[in-house]
PDB file of C-alpha atoms and ligand atoms in Angstrom:
ATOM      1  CA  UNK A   1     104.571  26.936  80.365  1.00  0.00           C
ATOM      2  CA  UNK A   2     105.266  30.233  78.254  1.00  0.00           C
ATOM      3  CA  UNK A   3     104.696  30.334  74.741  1.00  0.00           C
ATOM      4  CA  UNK A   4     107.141  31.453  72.386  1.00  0.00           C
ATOM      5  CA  UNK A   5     104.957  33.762  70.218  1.00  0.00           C
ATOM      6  CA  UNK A   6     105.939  37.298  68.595  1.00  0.00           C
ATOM      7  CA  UNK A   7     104.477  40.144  70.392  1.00  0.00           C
ATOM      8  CA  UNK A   8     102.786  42.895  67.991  1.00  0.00           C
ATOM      9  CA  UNK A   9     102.011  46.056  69.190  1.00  0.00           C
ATOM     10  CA  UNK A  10      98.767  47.095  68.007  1.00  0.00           C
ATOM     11  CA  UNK A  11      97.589  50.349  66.046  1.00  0.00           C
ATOM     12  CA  UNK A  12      94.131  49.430  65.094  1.00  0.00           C
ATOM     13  CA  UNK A  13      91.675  47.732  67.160  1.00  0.00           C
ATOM     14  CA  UNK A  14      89.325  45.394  65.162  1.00  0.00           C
ATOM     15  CA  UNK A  15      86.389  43.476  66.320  1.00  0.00           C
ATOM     16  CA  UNK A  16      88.713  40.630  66.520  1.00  0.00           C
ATOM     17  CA  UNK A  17      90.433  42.479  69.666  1.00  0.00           C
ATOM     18  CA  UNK A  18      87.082  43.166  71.123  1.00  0.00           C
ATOM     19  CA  UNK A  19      86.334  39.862  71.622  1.00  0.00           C
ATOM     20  CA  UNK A  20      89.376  39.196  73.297  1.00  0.00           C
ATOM     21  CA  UNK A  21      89.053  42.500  75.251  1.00  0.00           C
ATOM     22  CA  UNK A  22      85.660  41.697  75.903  1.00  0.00           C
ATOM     23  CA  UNK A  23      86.398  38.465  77.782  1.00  0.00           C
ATOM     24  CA  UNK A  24      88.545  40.116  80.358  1.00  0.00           C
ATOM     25  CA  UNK A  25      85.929  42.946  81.157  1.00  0.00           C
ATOM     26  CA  UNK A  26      82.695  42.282  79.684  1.00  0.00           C
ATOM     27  CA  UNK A  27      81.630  46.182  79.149  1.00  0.00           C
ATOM     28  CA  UNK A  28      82.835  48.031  76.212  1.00  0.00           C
ATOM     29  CA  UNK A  29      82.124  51.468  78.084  1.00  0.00           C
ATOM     30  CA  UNK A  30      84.698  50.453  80.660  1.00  0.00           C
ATOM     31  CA  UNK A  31      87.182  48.992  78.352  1.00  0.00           C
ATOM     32  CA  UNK A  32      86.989  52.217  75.767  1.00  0.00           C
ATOM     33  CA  UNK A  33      87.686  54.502  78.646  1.00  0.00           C
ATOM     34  CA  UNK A  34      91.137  53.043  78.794  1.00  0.00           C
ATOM     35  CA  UNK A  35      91.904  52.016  75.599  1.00  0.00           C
ATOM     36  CA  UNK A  36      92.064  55.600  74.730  1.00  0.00           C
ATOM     37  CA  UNK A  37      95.230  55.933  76.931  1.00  0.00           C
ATOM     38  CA  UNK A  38      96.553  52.830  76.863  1.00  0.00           C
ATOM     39  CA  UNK A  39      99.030  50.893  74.881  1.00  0.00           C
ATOM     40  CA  UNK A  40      97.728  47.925  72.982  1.00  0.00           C
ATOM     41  CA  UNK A  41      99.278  44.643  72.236  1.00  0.00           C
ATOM     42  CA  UNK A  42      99.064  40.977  70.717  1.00  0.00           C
ATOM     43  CA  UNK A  43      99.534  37.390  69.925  1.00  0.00           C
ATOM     44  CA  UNK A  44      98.612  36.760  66.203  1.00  0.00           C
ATOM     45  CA  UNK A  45      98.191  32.954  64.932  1.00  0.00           C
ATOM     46  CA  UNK A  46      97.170  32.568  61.245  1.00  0.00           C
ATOM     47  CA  UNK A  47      97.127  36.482  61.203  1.00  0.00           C
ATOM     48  CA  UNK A  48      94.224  36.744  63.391  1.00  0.00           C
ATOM     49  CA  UNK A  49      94.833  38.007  67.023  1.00  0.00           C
ATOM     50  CA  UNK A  50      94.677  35.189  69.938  1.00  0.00           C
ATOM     51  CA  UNK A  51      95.871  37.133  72.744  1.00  0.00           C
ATOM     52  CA  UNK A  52      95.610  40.704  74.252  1.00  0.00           C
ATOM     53  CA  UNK A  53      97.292  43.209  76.662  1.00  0.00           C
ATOM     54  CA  UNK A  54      96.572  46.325  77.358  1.00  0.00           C
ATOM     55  CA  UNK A  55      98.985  48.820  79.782  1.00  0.00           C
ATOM     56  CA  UNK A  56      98.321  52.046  81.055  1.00  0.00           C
ATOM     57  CA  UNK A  57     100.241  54.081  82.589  1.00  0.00           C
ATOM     58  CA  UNK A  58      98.500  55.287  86.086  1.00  0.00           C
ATOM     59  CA  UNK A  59     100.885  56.912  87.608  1.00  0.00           C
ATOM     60  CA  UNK A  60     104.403  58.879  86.889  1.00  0.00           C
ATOM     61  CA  UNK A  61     106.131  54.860  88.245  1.00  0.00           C
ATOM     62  CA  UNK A  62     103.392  52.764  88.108  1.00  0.00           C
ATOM     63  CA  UNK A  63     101.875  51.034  85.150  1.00  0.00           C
ATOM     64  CA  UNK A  64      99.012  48.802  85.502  1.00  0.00           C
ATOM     65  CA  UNK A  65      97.996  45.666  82.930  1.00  0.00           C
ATOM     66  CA  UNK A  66      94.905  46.921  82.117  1.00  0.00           C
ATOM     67  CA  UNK A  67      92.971  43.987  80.026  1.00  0.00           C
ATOM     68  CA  UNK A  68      94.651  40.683  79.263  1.00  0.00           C
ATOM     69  CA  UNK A  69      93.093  37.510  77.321  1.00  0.00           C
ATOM     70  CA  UNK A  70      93.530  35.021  75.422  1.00  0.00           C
ATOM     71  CA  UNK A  71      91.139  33.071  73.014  1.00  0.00           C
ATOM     72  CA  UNK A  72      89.492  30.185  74.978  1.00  0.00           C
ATOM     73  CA  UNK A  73      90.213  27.853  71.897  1.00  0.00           C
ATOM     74  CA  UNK A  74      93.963  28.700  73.016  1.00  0.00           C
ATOM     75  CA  UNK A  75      93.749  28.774  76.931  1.00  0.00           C
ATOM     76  CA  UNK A  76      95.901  26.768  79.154  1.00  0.00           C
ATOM     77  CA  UNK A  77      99.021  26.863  76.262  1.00  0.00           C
ATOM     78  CA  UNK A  78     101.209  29.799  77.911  1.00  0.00           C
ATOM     79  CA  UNK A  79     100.089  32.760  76.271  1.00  0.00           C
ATOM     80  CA  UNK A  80      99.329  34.298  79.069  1.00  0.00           C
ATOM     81  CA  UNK A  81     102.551  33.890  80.287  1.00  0.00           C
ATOM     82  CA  UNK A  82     104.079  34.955  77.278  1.00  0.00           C
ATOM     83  CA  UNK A  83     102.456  38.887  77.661  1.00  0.00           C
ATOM     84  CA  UNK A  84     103.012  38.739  81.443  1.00  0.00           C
ATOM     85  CA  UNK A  85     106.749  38.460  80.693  1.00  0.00           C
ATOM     86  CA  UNK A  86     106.836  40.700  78.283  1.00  0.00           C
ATOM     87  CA  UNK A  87     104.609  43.411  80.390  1.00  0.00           C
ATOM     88  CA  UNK A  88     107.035  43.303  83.351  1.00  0.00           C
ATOM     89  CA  UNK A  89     110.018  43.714  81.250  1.00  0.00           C
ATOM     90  CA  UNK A  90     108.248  46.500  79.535  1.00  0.00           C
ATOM     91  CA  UNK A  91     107.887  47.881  82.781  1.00  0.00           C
ATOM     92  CA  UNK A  92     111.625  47.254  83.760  1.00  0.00           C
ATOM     93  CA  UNK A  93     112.593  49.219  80.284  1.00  0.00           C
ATOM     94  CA  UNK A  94     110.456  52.067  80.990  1.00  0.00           C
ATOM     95  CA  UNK A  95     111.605  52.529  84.271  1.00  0.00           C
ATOM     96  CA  UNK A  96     108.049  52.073  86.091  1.00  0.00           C
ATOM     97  CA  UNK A  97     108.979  51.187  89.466  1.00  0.00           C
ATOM     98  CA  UNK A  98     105.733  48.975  89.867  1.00  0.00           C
ATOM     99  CA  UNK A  99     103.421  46.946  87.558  1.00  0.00           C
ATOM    100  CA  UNK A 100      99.953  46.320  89.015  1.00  0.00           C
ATOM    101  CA  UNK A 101      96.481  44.474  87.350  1.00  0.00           C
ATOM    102  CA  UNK A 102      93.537  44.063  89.467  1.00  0.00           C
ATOM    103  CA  UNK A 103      91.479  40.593  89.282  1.00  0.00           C
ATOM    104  CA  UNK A 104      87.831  39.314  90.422  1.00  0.00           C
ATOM    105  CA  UNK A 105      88.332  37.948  94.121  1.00  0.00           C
ATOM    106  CA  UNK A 106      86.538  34.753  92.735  1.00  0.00           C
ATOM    107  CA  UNK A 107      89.023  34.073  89.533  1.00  0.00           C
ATOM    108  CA  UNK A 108      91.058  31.628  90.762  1.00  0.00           C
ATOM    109  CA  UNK A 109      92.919  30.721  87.913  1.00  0.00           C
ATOM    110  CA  UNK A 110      93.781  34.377  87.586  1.00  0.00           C
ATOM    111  CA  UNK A 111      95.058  34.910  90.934  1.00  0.00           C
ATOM    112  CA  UNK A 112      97.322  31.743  90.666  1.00  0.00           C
ATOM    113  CA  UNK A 113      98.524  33.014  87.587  1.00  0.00           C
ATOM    114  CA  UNK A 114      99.167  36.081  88.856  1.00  0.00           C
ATOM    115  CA  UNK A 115     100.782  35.090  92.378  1.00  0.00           C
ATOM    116  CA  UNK A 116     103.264  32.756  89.971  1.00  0.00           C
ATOM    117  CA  UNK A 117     104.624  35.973  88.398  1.00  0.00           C
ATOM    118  CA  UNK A 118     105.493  37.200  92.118  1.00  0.00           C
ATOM    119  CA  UNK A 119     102.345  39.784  92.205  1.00  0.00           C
ATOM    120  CA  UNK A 120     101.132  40.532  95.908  1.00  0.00           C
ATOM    121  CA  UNK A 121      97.361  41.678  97.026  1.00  0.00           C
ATOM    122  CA  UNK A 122      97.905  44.969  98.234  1.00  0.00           C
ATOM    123  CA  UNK A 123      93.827  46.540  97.901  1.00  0.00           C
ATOM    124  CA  UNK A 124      90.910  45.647  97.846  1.00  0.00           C
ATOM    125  CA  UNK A 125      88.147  47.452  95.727  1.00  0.00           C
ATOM    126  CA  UNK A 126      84.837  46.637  97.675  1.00  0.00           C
ATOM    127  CA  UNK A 127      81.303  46.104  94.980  1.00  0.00           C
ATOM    128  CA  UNK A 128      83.707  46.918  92.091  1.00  0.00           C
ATOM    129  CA  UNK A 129      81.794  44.422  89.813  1.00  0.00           C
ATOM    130  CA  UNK A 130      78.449  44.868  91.538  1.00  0.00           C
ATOM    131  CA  UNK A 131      78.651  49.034  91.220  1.00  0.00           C
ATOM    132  CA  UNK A 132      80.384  49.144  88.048  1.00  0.00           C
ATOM    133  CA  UNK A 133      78.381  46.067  86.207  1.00  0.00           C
ATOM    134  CA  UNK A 134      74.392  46.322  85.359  1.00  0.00           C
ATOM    135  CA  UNK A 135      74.610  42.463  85.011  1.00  0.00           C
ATOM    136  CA  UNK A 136      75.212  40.052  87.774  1.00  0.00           C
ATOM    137  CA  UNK A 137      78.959  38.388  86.668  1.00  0.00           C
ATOM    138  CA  UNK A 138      79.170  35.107  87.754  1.00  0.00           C
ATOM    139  CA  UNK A 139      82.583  32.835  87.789  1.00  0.00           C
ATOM    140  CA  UNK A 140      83.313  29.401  89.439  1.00  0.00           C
ATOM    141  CA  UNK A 141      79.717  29.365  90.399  1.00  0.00           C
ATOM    142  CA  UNK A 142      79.673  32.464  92.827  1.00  0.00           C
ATOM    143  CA  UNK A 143      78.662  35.895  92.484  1.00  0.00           C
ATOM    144  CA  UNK A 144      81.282  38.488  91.569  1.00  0.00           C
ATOM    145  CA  UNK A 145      81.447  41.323  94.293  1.00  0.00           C
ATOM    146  CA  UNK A 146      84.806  42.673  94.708  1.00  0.00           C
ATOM    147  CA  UNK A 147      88.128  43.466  92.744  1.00  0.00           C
ATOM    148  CA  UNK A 148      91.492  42.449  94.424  1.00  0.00           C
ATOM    149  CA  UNK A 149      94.291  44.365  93.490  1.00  0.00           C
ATOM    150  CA  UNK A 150      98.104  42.950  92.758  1.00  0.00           C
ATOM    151  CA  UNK A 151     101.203  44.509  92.520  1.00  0.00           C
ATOM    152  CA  UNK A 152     104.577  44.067  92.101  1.00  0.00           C
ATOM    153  CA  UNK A 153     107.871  45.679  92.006  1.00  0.00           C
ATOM    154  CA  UNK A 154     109.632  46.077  88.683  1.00  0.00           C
TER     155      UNK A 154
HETATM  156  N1  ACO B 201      92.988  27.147  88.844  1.00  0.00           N
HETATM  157  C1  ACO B 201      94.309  27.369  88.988  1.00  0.00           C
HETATM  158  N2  ACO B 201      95.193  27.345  87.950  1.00  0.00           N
HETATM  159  C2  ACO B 201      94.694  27.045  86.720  1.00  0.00           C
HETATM  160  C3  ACO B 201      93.333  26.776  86.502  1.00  0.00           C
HETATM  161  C4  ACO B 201      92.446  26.828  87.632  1.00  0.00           C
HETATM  162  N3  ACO B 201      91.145  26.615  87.521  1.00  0.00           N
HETATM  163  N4  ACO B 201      93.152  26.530  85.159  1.00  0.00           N
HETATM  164  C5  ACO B 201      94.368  26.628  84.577  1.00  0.00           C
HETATM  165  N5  ACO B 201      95.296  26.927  85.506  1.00  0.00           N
HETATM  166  C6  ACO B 201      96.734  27.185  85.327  1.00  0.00           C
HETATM  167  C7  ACO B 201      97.411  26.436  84.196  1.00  0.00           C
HETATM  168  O1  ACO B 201      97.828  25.154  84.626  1.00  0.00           O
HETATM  169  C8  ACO B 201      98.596  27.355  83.915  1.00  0.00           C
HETATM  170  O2  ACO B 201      99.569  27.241  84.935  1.00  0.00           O
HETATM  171  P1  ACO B 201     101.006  26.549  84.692  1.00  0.00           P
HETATM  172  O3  ACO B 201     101.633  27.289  83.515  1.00  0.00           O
HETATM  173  O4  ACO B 201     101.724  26.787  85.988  1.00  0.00           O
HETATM  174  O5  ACO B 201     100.682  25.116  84.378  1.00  0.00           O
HETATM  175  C9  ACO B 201      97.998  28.730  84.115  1.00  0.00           C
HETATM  176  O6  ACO B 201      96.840  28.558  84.948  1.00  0.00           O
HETATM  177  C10 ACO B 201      97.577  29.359  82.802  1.00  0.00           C
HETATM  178  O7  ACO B 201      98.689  29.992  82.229  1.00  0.00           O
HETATM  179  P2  ACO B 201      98.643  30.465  80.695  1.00  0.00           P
HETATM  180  O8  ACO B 201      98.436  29.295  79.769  1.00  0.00           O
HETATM  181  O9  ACO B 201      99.834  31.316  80.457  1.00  0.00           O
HETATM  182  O10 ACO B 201      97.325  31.355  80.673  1.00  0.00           O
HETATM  183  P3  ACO B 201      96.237  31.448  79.497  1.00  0.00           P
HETATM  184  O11 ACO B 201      96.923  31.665  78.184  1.00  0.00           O
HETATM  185  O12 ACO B 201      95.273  30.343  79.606  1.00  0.00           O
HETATM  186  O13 ACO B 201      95.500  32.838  79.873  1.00  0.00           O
HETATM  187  C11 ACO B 201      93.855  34.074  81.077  1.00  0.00           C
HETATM  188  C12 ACO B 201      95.020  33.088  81.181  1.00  0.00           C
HETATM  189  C13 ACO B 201      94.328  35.397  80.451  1.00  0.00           C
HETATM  190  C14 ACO B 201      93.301  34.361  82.467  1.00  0.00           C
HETATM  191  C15 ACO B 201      92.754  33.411  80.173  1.00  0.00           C
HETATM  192  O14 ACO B 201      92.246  32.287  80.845  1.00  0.00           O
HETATM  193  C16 ACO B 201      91.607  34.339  79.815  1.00  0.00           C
HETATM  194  O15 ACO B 201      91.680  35.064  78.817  1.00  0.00           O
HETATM  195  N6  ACO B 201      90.521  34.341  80.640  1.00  0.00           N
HETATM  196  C17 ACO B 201      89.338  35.150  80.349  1.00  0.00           C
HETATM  197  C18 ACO B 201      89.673  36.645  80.436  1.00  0.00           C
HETATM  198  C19 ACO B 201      90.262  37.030  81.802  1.00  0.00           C
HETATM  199  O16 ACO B 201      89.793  36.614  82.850  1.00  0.00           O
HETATM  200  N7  ACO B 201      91.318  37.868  81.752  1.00  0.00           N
HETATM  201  C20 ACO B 201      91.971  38.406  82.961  1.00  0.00           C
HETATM  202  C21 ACO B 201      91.098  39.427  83.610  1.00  0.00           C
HETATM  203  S1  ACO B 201      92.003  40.552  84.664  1.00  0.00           S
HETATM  204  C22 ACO B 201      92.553  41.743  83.631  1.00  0.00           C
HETATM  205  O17 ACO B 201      92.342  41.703  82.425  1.00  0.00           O
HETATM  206  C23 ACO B 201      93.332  42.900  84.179  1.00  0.00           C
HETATM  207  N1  ACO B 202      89.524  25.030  93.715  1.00  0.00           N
HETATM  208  C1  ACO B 202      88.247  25.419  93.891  1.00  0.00           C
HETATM  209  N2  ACO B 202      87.333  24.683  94.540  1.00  0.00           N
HETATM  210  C2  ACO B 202      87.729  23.469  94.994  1.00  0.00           C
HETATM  211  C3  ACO B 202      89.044  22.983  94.853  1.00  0.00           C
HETATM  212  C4  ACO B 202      89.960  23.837  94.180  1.00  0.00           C
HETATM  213  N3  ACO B 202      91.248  23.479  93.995  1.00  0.00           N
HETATM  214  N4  ACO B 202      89.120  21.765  95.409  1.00  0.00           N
HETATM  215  C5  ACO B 202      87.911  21.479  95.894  1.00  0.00           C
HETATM  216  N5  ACO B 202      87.061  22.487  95.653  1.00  0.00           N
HETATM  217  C6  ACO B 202      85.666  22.617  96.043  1.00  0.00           C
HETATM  218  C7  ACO B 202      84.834  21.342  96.069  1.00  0.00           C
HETATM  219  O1  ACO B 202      84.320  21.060  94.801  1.00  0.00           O
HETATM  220  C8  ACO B 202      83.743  21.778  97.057  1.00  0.00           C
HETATM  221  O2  ACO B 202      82.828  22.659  96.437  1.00  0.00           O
HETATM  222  P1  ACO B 202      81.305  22.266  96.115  1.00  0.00           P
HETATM  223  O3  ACO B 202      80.709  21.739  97.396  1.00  0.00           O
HETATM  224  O4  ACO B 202      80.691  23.563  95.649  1.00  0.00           O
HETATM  225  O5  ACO B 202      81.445  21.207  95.033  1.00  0.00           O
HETATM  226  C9  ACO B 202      84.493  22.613  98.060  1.00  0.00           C
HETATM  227  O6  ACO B 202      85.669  23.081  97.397  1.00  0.00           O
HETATM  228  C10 ACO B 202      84.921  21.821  99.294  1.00  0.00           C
HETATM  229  O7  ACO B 202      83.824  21.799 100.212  1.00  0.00           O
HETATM  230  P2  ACO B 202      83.815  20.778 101.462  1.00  0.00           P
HETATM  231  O8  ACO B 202      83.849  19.342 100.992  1.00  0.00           O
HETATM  232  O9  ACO B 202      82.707  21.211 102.380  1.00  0.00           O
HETATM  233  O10 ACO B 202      85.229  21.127 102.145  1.00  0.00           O
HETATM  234  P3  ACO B 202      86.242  20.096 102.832  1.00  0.00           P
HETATM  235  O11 ACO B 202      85.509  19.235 103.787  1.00  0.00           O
HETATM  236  O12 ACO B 202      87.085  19.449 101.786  1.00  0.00           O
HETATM  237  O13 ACO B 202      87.165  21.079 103.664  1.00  0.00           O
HETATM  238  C11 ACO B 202      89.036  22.505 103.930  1.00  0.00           C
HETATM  239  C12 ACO B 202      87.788  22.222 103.098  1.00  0.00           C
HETATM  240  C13 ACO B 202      88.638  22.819 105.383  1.00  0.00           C
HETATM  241  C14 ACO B 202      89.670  23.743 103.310  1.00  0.00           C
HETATM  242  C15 ACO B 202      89.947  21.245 103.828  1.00  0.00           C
HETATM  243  O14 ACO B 202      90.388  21.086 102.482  1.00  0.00           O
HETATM  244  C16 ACO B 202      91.196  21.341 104.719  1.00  0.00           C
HETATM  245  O15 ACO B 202      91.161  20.937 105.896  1.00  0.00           O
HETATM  246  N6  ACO B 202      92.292  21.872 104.167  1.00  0.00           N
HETATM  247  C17 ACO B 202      93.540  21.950 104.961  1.00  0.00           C
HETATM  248  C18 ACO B 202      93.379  22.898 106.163  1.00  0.00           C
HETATM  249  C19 ACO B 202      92.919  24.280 105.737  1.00  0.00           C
HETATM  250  O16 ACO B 202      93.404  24.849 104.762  1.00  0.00           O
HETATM  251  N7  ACO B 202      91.968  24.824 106.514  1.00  0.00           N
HETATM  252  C20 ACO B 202      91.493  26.182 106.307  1.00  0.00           C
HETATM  253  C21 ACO B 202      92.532  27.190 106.707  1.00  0.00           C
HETATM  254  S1  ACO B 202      91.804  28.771 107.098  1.00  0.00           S
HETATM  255  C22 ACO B 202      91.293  28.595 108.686  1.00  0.00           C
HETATM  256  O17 ACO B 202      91.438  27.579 109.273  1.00  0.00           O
HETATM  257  C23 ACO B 202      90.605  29.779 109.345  1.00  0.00           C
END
């Protein structure tokens, strides 16, 4: 399913967005680092944000999806979806030759998501979590060790 909500692009972060941002990678250190560089968008219902994407470029083609969420009260409803289209063809417009976001190896919903779209696994960041993380992250009842990184071609 993809929702058919407006896409805002966003100028000022409140601490609406950082709980949003937040959920994706739980440690605003990491997540300032590259907000400053990144562009930021949403999914507003009732004038409040719901959803969040973040894209950075990382390279002179490739752009990488940096944070997304959405509210848990509005998981599971296509919002997701929604920015995911919207980020490749962003990436199409621009002329980035490749779009990549990199996922825990245990968030299985993610990685379905993902793999939907037509991203492939093409790294593997060993300990990212466990280096880059004082707390332990836990999801679908395991421990959270490595990233896995997708791309795809735009
Ligand atoms: N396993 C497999 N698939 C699942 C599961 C599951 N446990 N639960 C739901 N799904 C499916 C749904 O059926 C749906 O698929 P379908 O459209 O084919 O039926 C799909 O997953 C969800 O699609 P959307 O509704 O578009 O996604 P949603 O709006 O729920 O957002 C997101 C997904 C962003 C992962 C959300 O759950 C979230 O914010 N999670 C917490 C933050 C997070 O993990 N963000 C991503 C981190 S990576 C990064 O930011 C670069
Ligand atoms: N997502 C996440 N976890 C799930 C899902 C799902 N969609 N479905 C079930 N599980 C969980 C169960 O809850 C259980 O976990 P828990 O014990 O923590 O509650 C676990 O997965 C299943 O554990 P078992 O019952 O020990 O596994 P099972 O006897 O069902 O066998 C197997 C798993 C071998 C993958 C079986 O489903 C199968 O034969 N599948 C087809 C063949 C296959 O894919 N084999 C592996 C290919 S790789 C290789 O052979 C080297």
């Amino acid at each position: 399913m993809v929702a058919k909500s407006k896409i805002n692009k966003v100028e000022k972060i409140t601490s609406e967005h950082w709980r949003l941002l937040l959920l994706a990678y739980p440690s605003k250190h990491l997540v300032q680092n590259y907000l400053q560089m990144g562009q930021v968008f949403d999914i507003k219902k009732d004038d409040r944000p719901i959803a969040i994407l973040v894209l950075e470029a990382v390279s002179e083609r490739g752009l990488e999806i940096k944070n997304i969420a959405v509210d848990p009260r509005f998981e599971n409803q296509g919002f997701a979806s929604r920015l995911l289209y919207f980020a490749i063809q962003y990436s199409k417009n621009h002329k980035y030759q490749q779009l990549q976001i990199g996922t825990g190896s245990t968030s299985f919903k993610q990685l379905y998501l993902y793999q939907k779209f037509g991203f492939r696994v093409t790294d593997i960041k060993q300990d990212f979590f466990t280096k880059n993380y004082k707390q332990p992250i836990y999801e679908n009842r395991l421990l959270l060790k490595d990233m896995l990184v997708l791309t795809m071609n735009t």
